[in-house]
Coordinates of C-alpha atoms in Angstrom, one line a residue:
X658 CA -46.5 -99.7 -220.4
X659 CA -44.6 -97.6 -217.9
X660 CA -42.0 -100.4 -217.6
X661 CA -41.0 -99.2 -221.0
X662 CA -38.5 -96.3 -222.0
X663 CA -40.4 -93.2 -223.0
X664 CA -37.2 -91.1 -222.8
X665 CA -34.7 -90.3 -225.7
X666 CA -32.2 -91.4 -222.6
X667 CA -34.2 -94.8 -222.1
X668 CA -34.5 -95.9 -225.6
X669 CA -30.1 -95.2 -226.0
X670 CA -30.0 -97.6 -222.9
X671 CA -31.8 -100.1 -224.5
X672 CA -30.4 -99.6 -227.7
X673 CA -26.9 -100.2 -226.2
X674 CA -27.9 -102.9 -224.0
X675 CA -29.4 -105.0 -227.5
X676 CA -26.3 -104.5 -229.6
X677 CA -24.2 -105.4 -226.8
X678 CA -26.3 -108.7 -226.0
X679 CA -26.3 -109.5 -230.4
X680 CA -22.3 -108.6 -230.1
X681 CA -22.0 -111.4 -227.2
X682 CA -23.8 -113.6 -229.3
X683 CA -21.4 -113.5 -231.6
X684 CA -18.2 -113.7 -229.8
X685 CA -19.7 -117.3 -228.2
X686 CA -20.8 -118.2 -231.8
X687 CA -16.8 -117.7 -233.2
X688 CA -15.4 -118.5 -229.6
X689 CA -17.5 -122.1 -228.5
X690 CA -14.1 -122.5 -226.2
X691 CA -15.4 -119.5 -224.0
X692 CA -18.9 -119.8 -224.6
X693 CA -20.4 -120.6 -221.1
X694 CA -17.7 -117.6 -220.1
X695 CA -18.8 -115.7 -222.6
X696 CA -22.5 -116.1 -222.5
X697 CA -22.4 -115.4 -218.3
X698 CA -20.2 -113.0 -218.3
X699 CA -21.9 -110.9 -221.4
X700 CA -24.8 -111.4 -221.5
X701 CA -25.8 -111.4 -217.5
X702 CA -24.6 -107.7 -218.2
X703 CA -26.7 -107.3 -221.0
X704 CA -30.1 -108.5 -219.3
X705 CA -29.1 -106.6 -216.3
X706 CA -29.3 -103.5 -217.9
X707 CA -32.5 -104.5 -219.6
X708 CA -34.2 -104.9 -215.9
X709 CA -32.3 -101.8 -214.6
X710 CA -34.1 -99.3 -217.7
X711 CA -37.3 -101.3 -217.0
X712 CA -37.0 -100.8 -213.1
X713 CA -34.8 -97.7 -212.6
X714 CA -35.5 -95.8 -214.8
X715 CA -33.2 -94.3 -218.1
X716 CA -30.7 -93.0 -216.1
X717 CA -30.1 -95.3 -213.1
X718 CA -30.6 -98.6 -215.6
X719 CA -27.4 -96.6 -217.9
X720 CA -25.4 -96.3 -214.6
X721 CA -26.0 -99.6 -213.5
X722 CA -25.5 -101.3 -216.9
X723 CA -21.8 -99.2 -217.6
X724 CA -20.8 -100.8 -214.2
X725 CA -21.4 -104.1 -214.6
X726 CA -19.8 -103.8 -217.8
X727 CA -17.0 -102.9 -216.8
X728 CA -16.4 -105.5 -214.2
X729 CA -17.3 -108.2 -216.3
X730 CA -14.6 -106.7 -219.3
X731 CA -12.3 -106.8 -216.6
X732 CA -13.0 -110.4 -215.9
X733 CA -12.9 -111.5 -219.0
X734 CA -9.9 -110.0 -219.9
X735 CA -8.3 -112.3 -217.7
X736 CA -10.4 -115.4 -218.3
X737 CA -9.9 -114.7 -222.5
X738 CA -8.0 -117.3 -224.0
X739 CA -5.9 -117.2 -227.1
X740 CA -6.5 -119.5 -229.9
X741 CA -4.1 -122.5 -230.3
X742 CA -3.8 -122.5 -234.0
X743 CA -0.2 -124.0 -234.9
X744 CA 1.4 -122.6 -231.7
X745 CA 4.3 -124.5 -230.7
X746 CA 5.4 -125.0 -227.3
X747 CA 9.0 -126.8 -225.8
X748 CA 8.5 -128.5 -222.7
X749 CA 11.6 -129.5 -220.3
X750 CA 11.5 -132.5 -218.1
X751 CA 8.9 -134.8 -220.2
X752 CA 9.9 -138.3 -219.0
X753 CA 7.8 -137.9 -216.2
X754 CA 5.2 -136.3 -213.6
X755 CA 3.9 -132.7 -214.9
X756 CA 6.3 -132.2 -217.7
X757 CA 5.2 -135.7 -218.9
X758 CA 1.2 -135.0 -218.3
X759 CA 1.6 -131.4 -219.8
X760 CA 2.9 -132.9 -223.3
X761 CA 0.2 -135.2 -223.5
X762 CA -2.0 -132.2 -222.8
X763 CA -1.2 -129.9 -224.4
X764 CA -0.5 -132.4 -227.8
X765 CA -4.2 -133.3 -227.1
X766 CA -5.5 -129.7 -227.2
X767 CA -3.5 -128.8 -231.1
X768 CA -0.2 -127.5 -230.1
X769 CA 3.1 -128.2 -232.0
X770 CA 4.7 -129.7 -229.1
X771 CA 8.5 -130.3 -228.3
X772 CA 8.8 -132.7 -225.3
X773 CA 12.3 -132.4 -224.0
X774 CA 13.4 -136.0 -222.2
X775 CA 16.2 -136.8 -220.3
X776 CA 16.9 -140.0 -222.2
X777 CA 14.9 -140.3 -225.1
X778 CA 15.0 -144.2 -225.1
X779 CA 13.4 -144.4 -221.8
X780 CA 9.7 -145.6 -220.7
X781 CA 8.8 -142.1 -220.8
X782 CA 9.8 -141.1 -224.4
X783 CA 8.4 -144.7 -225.7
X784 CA 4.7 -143.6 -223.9
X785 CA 4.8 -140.0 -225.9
X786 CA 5.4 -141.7 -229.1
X787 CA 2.7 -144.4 -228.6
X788 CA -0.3 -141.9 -227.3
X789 CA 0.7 -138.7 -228.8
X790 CA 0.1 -137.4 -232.7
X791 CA 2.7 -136.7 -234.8
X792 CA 2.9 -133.0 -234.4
X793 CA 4.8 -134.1 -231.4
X794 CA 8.5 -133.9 -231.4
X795 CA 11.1 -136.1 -228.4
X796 CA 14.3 -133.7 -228.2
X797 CA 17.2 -135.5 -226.2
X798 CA 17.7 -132.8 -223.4
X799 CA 19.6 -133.0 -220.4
X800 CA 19.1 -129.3 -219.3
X801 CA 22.5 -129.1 -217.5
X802 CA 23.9 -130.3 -220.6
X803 CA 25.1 -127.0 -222.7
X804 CA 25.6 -129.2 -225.9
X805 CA 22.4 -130.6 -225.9
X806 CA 19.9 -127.7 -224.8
X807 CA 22.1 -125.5 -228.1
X808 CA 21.2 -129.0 -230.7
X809 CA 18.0 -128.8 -229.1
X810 CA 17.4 -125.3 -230.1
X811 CA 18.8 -126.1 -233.9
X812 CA 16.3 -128.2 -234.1
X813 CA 13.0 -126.3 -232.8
X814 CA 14.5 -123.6 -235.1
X815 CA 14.6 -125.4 -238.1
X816 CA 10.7 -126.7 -237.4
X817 CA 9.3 -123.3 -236.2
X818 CA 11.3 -121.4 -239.0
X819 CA 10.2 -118.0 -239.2
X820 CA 7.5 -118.7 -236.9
X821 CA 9.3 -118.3 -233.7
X822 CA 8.6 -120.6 -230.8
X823 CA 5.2 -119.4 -228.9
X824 CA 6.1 -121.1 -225.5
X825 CA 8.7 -122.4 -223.1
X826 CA 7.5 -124.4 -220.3
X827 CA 11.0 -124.6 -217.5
X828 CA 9.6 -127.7 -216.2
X829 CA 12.7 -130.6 -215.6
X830 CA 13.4 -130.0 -211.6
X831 CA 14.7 -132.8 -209.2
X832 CA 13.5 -132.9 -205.0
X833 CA 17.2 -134.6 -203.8
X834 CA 16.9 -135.8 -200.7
X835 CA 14.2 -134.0 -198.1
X836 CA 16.0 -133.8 -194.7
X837 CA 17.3 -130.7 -192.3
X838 CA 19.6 -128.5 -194.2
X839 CA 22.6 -128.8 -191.6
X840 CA 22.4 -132.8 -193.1
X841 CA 22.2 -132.6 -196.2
X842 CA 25.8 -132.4 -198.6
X843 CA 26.8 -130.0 -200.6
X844 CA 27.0 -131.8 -203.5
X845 CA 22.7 -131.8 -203.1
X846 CA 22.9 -127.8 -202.7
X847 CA 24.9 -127.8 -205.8
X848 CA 22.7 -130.5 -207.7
X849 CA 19.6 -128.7 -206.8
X850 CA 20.6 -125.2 -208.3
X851 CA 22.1 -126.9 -211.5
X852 CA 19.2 -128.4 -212.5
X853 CA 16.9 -126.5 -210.8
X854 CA 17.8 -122.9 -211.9
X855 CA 21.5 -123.5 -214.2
X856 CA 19.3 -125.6 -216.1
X857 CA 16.1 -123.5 -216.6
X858 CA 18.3 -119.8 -217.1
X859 CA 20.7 -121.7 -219.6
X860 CA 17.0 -123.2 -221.6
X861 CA 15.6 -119.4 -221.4
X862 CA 18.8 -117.4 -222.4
X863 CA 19.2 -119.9 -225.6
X864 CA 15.2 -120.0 -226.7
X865 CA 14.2 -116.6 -226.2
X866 CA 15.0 -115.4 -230.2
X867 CA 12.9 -117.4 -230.9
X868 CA 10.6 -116.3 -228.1
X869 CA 11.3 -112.8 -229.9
X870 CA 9.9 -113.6 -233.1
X871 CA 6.3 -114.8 -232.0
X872 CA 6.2 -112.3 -228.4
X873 CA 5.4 -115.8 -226.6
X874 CA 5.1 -116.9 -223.4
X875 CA 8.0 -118.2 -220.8
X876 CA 6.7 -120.7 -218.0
X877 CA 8.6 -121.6 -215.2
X878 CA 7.5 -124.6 -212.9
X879 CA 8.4 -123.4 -209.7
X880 CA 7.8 -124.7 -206.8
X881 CA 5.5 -124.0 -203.1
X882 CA 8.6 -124.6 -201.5
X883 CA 10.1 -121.4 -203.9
X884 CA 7.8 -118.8 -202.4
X885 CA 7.7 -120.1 -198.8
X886 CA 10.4 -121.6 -196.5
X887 CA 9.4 -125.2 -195.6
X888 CA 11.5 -127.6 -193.3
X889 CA 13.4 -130.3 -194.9
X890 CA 13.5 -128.1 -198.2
X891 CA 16.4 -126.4 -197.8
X892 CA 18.5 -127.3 -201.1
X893 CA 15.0 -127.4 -203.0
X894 CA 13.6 -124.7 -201.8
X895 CA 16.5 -122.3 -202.3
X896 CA 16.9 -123.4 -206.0
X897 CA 13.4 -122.8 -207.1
X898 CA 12.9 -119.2 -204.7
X899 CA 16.0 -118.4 -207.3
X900 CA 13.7 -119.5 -210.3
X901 CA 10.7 -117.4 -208.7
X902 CA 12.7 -114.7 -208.3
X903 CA 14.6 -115.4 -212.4
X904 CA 10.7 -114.8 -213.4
X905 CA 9.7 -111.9 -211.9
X906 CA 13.1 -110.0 -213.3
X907 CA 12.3 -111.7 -216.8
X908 CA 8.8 -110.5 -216.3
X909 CA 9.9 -107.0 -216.2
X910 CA 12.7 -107.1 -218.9
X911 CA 11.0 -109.1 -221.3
X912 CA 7.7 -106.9 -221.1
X913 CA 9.2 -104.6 -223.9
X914 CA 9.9 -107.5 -226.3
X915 CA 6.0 -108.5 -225.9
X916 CA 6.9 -111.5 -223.9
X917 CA 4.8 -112.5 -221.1
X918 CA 6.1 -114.6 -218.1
X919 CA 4.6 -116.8 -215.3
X920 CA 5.9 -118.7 -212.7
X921 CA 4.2 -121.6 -211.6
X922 CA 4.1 -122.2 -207.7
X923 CA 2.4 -125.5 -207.1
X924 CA 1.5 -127.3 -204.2
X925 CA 2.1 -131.4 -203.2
X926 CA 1.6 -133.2 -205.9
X927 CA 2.4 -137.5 -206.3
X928 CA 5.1 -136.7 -209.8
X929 CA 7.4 -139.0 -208.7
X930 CA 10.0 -136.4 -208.6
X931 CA 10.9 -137.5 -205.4
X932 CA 12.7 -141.0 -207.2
X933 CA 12.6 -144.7 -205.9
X934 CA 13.5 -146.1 -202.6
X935 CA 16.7 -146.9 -204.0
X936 CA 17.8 -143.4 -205.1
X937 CA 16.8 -142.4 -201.3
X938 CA 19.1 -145.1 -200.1
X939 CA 21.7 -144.1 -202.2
X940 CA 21.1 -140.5 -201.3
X941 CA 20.9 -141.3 -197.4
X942 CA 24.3 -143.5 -198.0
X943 CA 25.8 -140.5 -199.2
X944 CA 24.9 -138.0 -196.5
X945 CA 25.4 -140.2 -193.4
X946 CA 29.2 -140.7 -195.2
X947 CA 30.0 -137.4 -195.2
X948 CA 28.1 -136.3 -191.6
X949 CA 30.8 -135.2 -189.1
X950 CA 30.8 -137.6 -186.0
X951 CA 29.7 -135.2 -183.8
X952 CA 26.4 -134.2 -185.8
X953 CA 25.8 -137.6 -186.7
X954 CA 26.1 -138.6 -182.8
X955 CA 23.4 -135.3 -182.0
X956 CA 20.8 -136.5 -184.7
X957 CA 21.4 -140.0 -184.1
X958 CA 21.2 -142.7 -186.8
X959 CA 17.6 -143.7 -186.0
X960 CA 16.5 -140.0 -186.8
X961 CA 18.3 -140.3 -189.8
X962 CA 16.8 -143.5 -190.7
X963 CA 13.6 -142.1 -190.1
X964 CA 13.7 -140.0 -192.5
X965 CA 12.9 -142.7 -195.2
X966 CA 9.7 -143.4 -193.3
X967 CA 9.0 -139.5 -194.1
X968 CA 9.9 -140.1 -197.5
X969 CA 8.3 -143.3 -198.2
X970 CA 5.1 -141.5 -197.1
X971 CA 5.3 -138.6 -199.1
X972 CA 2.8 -139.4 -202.0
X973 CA 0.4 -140.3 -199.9
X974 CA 0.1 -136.3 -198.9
X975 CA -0.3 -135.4 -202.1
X976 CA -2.6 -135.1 -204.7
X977 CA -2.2 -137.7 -207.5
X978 CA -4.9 -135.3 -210.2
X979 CA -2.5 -132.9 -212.0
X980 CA -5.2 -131.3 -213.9
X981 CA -5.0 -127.9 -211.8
X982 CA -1.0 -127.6 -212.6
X983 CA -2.4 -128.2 -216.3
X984 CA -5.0 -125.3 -216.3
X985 CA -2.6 -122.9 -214.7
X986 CA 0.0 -123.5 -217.4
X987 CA -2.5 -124.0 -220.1
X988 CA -3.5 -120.0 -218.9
X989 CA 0.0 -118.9 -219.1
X990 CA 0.6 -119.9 -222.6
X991 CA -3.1 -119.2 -223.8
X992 CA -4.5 -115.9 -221.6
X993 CA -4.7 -112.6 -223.1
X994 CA -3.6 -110.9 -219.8
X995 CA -1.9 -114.1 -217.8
X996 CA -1.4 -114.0 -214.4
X997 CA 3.0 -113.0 -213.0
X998 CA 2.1 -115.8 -210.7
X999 CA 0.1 -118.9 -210.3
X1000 CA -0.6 -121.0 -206.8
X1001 CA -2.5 -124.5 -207.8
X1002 CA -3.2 -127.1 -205.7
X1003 CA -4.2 -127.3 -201.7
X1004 CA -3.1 -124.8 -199.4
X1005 CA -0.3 -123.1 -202.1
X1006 CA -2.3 -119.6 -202.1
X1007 CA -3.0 -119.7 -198.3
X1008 CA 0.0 -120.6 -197.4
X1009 CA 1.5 -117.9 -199.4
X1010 CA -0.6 -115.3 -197.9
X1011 CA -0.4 -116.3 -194.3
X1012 CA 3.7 -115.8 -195.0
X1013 CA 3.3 -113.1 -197.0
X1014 CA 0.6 -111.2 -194.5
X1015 CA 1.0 -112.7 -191.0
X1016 CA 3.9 -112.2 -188.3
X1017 CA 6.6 -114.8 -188.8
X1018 CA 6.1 -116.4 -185.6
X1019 CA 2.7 -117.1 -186.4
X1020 CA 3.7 -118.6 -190.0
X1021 CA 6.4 -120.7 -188.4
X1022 CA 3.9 -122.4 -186.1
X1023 CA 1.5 -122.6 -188.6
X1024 CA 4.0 -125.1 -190.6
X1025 CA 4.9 -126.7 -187.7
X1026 CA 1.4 -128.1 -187.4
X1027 CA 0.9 -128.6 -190.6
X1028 CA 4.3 -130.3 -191.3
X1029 CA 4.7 -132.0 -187.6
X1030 CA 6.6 -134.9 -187.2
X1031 CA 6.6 -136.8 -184.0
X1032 CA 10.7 -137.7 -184.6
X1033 CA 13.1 -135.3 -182.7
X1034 CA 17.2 -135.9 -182.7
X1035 CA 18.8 -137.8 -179.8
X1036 CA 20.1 -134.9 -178.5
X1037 CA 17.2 -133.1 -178.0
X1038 CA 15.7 -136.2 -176.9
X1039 CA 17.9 -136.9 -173.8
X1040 CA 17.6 -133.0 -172.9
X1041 CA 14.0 -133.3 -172.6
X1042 CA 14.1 -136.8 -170.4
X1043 CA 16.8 -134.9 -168.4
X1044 CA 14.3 -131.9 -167.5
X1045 CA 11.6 -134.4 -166.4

């Protein structure tokens, strides 16, 4: 009998701890989505504070309960997801890799999707159609392509109407070719930032009206590669730290409109974005043309040439399951209070923070390691057999 309150003190404590534990109830009962969330989350706090009266007495049980309260709110404020209803959502880049598995996705989960495709006749396209419902729309849209990205818009305005649009998703991106920045062209430079950034500002700047009407969500698919500086990325990497750094100003600015923006930073995943072996050896065609002699004769042509071998193997470092890179957008679009910045996949967030935190010398050896290749360039070849 002394386990229970005798206090006017207790009995509130209890009292508060009941209607909180019969108000979570019902929150899972409306929200079966979030209901494990929901039910751990809530009602942990709830039975907590039921064993804190019972052990601690009135006052310490009411202090302990009000804590853990307000950790878990805080929690779930992030973890609480908006309902899909008829939200509609335009996705860039859907012939393939994460813009292609996101459509399916997202189609799957109720969303009026609008799968942009670089050639709307392609495999791709066909796929969407066959496996996808009918709320599903194909827009032809080459994102470098001012005509088409405005007819896009015409049309997503005409089926949203008043509605607005609730998401974009900046997803179309190319790799060009992975090799040390002094090799690779211009023309790669300036492909990479056309597509890569161009592409996605020009997409932003014409959707968000429509953005404007429902306060919805802008996604950009960065990249690893955008946040830190990895070898070989150069042209990549540059275009998509310009994204990164496109979001973060849009975060702020677009704040007042009730917009909410994320950037996406993930980690190696098999896409395809890196092409066929036949774009590589047109690529690698290109870039030993327009080498001058001296550089090509410091590389060498079998450094070169191995490059493909570094290529070839690519997929096989990375991870073929895209369904992190789903959940992270999925959050974007859906969360109450979504994240500025998301790192899925292997080693994004770590190596993040080890740039971010650590000395530079001590990043730059840790991607060395991680990134070693056995293949140095002639030059620095014959210096090394010279010194021993």
């Amino acid at each position: 009998m002394d386990a229970l309150p005798s206090s006017p003190l207790g009995w509130l404590c209890t009292g508060v701890t009941l209607l909180f534990g019969v108000t979570v109830l019902c929150m899972a009962k409306r929200s079966p989505v979030e209901k494990a969330d929901v039910l751990v989350w809530r009602l942990l706090p709830a039975l907590l504070g039921l064993l804190c009266a019972a052990t601690l007495g009135a006052g310490g049980g009411l202090v302990v309960f009000c804590a853990v309260c307000l950790v878990s709110s805080a929690y779930l404020g992030v973890r609480a997801l908006l309902p899909v209803g008829d939200k509609a959502v335009l996705i860039t880049g859907s012939d393939t890799g994460i813009g292609h598995a996101l459509a399916k996705y997202l189609d799957n989960l109720g969303f009026v999707v609008f799968a942009g495709v670089l050639n709307e006749d392609g495999p791709g396209a066909e796929e969407l159609r066959r496996t996808c419902s009918q709320r599903l729309s194909l827009l032809q849209l080459d994102i470098t392509n001012a005509t088409q990205v405005k007819e896009a818009y015409l049309k997503v305005s005409e089926k949203v109407q008043n509605t607005g649009l609730w998401g974009v998703v900046n997803n179309a991106g190319i790799l060009g070719i992975p090799a040390d920045a002094e090799l690779l062209p211009m023309s790669t430079y300036r492909r990479c930032m056309e597509v890569n950034f161009f592409g996605a500002v020009e997409v932003s700047k014409i959707f968000l009206p429509l953005l404007r009407k429902s306060q919805g969500r802008l996604v950009n698919v960065s990249s690893m590669a955008g946040g830190i500086p990895l070898p070989r990325y150069a042209a990549y990497g540059a275009s998509k730290a310009a994204l990164s750094m496109f979001s973060g100003v849009m975060r702020q600015e677009l704040s007042k409109w009730g917009i909410k923006v994320a950037a996406i930073h993930p980690s190696g995943f098999r896409t395809g974005i890196q092409g066929t072996s036949d774009l590589w050896d047109k690529q690698i065609k290109e870039l030993m043309e327009n080498l001058p002699a001296d550089t090509r004769q410091d590389y060498g042509e079998d450094y070169l040439l191995g490059l493909k071998s570094y290529f070839l193997h690519m997929p096989a470092y990375c991870n073929a399951d895209l369904s992190p890179v789903l959940s992270a957008v999925l959050h974007a679009l859906l969360a109450k209070r979504p994240h500025g910045l998301y790192t899925p996949g292997k080693g994004a967030y770590m190596s993040l923070c080890i740039f971010c935190y650590f000395p530079l010398w001590f990043y730059d050896f840790f991607i060395s390691k991680m990134l070693s290749t056995e293949s140095l360039p002639r030059a620095l070849r014959t210096s090394e057999a010279e010194t021993t």
